[in-house]
Coordinates of C-alpha atoms in Angstrom, one line a residue:
Chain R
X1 CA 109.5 129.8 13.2
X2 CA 112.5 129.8 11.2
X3 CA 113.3 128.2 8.1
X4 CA 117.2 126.8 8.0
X5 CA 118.1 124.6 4.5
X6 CA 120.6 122.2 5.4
X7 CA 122.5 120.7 1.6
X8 CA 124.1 117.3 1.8
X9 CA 126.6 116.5 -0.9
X10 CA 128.6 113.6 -2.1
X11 CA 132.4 115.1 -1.3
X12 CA 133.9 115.9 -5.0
X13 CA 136.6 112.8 -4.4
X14 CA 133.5 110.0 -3.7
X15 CA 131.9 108.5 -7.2
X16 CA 128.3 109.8 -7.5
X17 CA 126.7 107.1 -9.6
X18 CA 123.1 108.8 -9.1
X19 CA 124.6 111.9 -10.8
X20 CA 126.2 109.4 -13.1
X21 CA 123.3 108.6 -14.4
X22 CA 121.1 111.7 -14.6
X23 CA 124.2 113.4 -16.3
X24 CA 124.0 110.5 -18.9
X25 CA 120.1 110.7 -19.2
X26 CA 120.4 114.1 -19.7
X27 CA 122.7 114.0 -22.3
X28 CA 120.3 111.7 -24.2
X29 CA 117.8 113.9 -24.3
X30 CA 119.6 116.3 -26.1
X31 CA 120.8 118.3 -22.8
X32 CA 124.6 118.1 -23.9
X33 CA 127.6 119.9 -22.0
X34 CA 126.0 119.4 -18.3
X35 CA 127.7 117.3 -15.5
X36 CA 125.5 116.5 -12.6
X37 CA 126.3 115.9 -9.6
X38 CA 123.3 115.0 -7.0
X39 CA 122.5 115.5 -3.6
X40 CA 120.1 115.8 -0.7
X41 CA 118.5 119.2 0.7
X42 CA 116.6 119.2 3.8
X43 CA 114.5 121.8 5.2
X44 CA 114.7 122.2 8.9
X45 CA 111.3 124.1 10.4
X46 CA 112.8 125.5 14.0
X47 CA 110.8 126.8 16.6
X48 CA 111.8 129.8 18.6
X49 CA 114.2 132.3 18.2
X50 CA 116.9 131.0 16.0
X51 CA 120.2 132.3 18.3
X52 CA 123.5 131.4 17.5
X53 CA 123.6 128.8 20.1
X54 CA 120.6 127.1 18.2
X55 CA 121.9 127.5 15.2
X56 CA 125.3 125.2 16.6
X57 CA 122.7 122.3 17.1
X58 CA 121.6 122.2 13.7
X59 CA 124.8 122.0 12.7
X60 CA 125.7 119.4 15.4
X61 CA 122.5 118.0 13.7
X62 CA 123.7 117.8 10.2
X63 CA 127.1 116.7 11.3
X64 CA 125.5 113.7 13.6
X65 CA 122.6 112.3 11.5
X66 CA 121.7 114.3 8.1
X67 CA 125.1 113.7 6.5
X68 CA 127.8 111.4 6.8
X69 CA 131.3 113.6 6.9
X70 CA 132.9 110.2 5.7
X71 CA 131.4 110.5 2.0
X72 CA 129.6 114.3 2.3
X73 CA 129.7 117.8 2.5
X74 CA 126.7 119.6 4.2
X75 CA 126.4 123.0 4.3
X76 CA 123.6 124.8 6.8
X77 CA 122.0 128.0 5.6
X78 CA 119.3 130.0 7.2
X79 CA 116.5 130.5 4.1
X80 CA 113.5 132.6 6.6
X81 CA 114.9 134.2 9.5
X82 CA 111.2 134.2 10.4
X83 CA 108.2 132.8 9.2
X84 CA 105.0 134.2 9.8
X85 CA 101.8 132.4 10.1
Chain S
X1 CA 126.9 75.3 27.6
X2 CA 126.8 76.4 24.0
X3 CA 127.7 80.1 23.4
X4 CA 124.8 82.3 22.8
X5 CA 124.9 84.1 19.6
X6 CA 122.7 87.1 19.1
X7 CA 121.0 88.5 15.9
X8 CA 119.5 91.9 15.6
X9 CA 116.2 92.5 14.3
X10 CA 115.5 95.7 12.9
X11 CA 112.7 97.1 11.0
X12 CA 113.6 96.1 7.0
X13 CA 116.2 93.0 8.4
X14 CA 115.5 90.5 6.0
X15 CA 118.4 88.0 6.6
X16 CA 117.9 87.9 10.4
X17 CA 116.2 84.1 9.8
X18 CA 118.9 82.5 7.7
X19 CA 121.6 84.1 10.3
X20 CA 119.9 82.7 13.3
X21 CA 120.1 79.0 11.7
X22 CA 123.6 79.2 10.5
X23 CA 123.9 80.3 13.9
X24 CA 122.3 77.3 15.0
X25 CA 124.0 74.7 12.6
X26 CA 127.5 75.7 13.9
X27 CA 126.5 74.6 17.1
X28 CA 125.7 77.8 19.1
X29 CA 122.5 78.8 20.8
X30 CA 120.6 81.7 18.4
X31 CA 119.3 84.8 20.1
X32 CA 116.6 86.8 19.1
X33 CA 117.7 90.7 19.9
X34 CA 115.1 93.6 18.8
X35 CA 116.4 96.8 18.1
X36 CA 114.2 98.6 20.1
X37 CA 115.4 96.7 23.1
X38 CA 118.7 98.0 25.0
X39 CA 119.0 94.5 26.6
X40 CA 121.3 91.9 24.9
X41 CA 120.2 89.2 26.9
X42 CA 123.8 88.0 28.1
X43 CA 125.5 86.9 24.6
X44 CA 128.6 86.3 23.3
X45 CA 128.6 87.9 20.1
X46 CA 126.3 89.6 17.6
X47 CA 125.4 89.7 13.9
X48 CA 123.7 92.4 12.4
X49 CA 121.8 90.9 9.2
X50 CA 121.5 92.1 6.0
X51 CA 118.4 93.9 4.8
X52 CA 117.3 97.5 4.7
X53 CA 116.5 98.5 7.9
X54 CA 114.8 101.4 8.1
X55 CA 113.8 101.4 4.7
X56 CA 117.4 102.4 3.7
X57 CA 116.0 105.9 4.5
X58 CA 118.5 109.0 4.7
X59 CA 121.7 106.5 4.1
X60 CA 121.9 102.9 4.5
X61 CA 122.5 102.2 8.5
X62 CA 122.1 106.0 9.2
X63 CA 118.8 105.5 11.4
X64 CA 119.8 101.9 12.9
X65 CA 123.1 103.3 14.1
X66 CA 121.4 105.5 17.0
X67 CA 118.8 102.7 17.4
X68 CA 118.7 101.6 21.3
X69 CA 120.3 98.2 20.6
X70 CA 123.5 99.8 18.9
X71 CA 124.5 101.6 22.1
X72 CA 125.0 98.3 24.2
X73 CA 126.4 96.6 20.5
X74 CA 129.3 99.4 20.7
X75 CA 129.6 99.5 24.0
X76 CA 129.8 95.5 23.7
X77 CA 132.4 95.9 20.5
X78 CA 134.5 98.3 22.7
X79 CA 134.7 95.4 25.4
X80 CA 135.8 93.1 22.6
X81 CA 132.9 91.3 22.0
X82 CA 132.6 89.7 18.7
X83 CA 130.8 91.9 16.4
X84 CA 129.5 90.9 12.8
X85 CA 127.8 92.9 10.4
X86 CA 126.7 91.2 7.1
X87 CA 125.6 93.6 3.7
X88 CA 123.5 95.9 5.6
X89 CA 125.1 95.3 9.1
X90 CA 128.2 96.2 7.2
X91 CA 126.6 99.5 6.6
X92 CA 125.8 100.1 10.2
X93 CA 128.9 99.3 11.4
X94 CA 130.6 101.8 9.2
X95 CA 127.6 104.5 10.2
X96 CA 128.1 103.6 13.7
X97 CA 132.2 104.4 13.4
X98 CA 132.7 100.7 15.3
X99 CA 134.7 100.5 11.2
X100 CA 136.3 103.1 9.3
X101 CA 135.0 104.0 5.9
X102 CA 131.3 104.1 4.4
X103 CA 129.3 102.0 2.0
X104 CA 128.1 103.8 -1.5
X105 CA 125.8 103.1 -4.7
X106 CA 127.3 100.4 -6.8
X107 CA 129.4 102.0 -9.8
X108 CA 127.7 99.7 -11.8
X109 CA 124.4 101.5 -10.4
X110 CA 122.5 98.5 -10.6
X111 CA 121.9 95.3 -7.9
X112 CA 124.0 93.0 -7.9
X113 CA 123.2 89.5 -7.1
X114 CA 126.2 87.0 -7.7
X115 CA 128.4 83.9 -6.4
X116 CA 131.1 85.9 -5.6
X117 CA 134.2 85.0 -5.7
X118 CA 136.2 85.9 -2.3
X119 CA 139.8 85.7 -1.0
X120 CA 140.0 85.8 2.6
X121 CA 143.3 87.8 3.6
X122 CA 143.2 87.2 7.5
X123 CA 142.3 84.6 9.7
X124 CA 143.4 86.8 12.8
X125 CA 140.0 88.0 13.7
X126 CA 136.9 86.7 15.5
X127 CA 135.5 85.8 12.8
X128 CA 138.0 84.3 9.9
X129 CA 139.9 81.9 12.6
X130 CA 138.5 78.9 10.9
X131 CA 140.1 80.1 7.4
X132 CA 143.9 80.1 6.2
X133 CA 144.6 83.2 5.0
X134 CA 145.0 83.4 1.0
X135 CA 142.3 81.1 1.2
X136 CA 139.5 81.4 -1.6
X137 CA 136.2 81.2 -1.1
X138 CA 133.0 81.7 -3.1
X139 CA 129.9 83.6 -0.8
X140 CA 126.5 85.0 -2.4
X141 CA 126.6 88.7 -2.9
X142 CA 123.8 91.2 -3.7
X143 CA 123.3 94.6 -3.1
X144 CA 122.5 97.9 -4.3
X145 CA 124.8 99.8 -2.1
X146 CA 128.3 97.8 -1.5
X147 CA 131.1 100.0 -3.1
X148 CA 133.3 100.6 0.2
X149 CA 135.2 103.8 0.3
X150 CA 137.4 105.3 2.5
X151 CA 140.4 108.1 1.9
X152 CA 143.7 106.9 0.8
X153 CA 145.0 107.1 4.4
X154 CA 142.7 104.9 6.0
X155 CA 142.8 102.4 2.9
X156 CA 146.7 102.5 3.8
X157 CA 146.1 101.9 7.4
X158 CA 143.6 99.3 7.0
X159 CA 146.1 97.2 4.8
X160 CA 148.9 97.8 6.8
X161 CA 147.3 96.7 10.0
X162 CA 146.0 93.8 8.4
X163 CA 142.4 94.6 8.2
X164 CA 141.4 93.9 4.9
X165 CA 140.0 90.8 5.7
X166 CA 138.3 89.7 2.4
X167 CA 138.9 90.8 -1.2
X168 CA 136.8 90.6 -4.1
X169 CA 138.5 87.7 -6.8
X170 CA 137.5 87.7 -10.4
X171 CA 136.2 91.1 -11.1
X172 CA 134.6 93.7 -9.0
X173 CA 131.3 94.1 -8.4
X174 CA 131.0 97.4 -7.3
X175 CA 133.6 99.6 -7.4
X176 CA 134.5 98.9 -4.0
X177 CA 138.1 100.9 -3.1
X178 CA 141.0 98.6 -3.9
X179 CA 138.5 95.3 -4.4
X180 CA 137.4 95.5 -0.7
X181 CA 134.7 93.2 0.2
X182 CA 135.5 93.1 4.4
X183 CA 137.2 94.2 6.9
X184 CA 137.9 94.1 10.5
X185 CA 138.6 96.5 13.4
X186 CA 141.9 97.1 15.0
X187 CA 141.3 94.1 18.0
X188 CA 139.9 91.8 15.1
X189 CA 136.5 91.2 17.1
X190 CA 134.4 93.6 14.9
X191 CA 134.0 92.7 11.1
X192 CA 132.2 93.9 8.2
X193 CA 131.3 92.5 5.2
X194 CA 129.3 92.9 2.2
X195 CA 128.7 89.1 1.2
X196 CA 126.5 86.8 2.5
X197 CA 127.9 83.8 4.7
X198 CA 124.6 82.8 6.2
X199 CA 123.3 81.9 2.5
X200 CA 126.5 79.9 1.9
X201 CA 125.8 77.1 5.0
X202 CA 123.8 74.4 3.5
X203 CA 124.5 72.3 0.2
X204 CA 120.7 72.2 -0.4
X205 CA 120.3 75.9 -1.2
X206 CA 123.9 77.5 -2.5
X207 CA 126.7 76.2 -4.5
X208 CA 129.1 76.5 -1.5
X209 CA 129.0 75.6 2.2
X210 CA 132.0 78.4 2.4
X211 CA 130.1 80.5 5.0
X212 CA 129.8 77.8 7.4
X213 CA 133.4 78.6 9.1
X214 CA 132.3 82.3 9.8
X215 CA 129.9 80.6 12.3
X216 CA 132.7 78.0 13.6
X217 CA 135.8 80.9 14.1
X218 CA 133.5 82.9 16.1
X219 CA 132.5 79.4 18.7
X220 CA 136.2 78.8 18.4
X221 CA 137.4 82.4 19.2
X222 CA 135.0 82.6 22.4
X223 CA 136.2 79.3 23.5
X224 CA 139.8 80.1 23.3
X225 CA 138.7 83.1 25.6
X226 CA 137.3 81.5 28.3

């Protein structure tokens, strides 16, 4: 089993009212001088061998269902080549 | 025989009820679909209600997209059946790519729930025939997620082609890209809005009977056709 992290975020151009608002909550708690932006992570369990050819279906994946290329970015990452039980 | 006018079902619809009987008070026959179900059962033309389907889990209209009814509704749209997506269907049309553009968080990060004041800017689609454009209309409103965006090219295509087909009058209510509140395809049979029309049919229980002509335009559209 492999571990791959898959990151969705809002593209910089698209308003991020979510990250609107924790910037602004953070700021009243006394957290000044921090811009948030927020996003999604995912973490994709895959069984086998993680091969290249695999590795272009996750990002098919991403690209089809986990993010929407209209409004976000996604970047796919592989976090535990292997995971051992 | 009356046109048969289908409304989609899926899990978190909440507006699939009051679409079936503005369905049925213009005059058409209203048809249960399920979105588990691949079959359209032979209509005309389909609405997808307003609601969160699927929970509104992952994005709003990500999972209902590849649910087995929206294959046949694209396929349908692509044949130039009339397609329309209210609020949430909005959202699924726009995930589904049958519009251009996407749906975000309000920038006013709250829900809104208004009369909202509307101007529709075409009549030339399936579902607008009924109006004049320039006409003004008022149609409930409320969502959490209605700020339309899209890159400056497609904005710039959409209103050269025509395919803004309703802008938001009197203030905006959600940040939505150049006061968007609808808009069509390129044919004109598939449109999108955030607003509520099926809320707006019956004096009893809105201030306007304004949504009522969405209903007529698309009975008047398929009956030009035939």
């Amino acid at each position: 089993m492999a571990r791959v992290v898959v990151d969705v975020m809002p593209k910089p151009e698209i308003l991020d009212p979510q990250g609107k608002a924790v910037t602004g909550a953070l700021s009243r708690l006394g957290f000044s001088g921090i811009s948030v932006r927020q996003g999604k992570r995912f973490e994709l369990e895959v069984e086998g061998e993680l091969t290249d050819s695999r590795l272009d279906d996750i990002r098919h994946a991403a690209e089809t269902l986990l993010a929407n290329t209209v409004i976000e970015s996604f970047d796919v990452r592989v976090e535990t080549a292997e995971v051992h039980g | 025989m009356a046109p048969r006018i289908g409304v989609v079902t899926f899990p978190g619809s909440l507006d699939d009820s009051d679409a079936l009987r503005a369905v049925r008070r213009a005059g058409a026959e209203a048809v249960s679909l399920w979105h588990g179900s691949a079959d359209l059962q032979d209509v005309d033309a389909v609405i997808l209600p307003g609601g969160f389907s699927y929970g509104d889990y992952l994005r709003c209209g990500a999972i209902s997209r590849f649910s087995p009814v929206m294959g046949e509704v694209v396929r349908a749209a692509g044949a130039g059946m009339p397609v329309l997506g209210i609020c949430n269907g909005f959202q699924i049309l726009c995930e589904a790519h049958l519009l251009p553009g996407a749906l975000i968080r309000n920038d006013v990060r709250t829900f809104v729930c208004v009369d909202q004041d509307l101007r529709v800017e075409t009549a030339s689609t399936a579902w607008t025939a009924d109006f004049t454009a320039g006409q003004e209309i008022t149609i409930v409103l409320k969502n959490g997620e209605g700020g339309y965006v899209a890159d400056e090219e497609t904005l710039d295509r959409l209103e050269g082609e025509g395919r803004v087909v309703f802008r938001y009058r009197n203030g905006n209510p959600n940040g939505s890209r150049r006061d968007i509140a609808g808009i069509s395809n390129e044919r004109g049979n598939v449109v999108g809005l955030m607003p509520h029309p099926e809320h707006n049919v019956d004096p009893l229980t809105g201030p306007t009977t304004d949504g009522v002509p969405f209903f007529t335009s698309v009975l008047s559209f398929l009956a030009a056709k035939v």
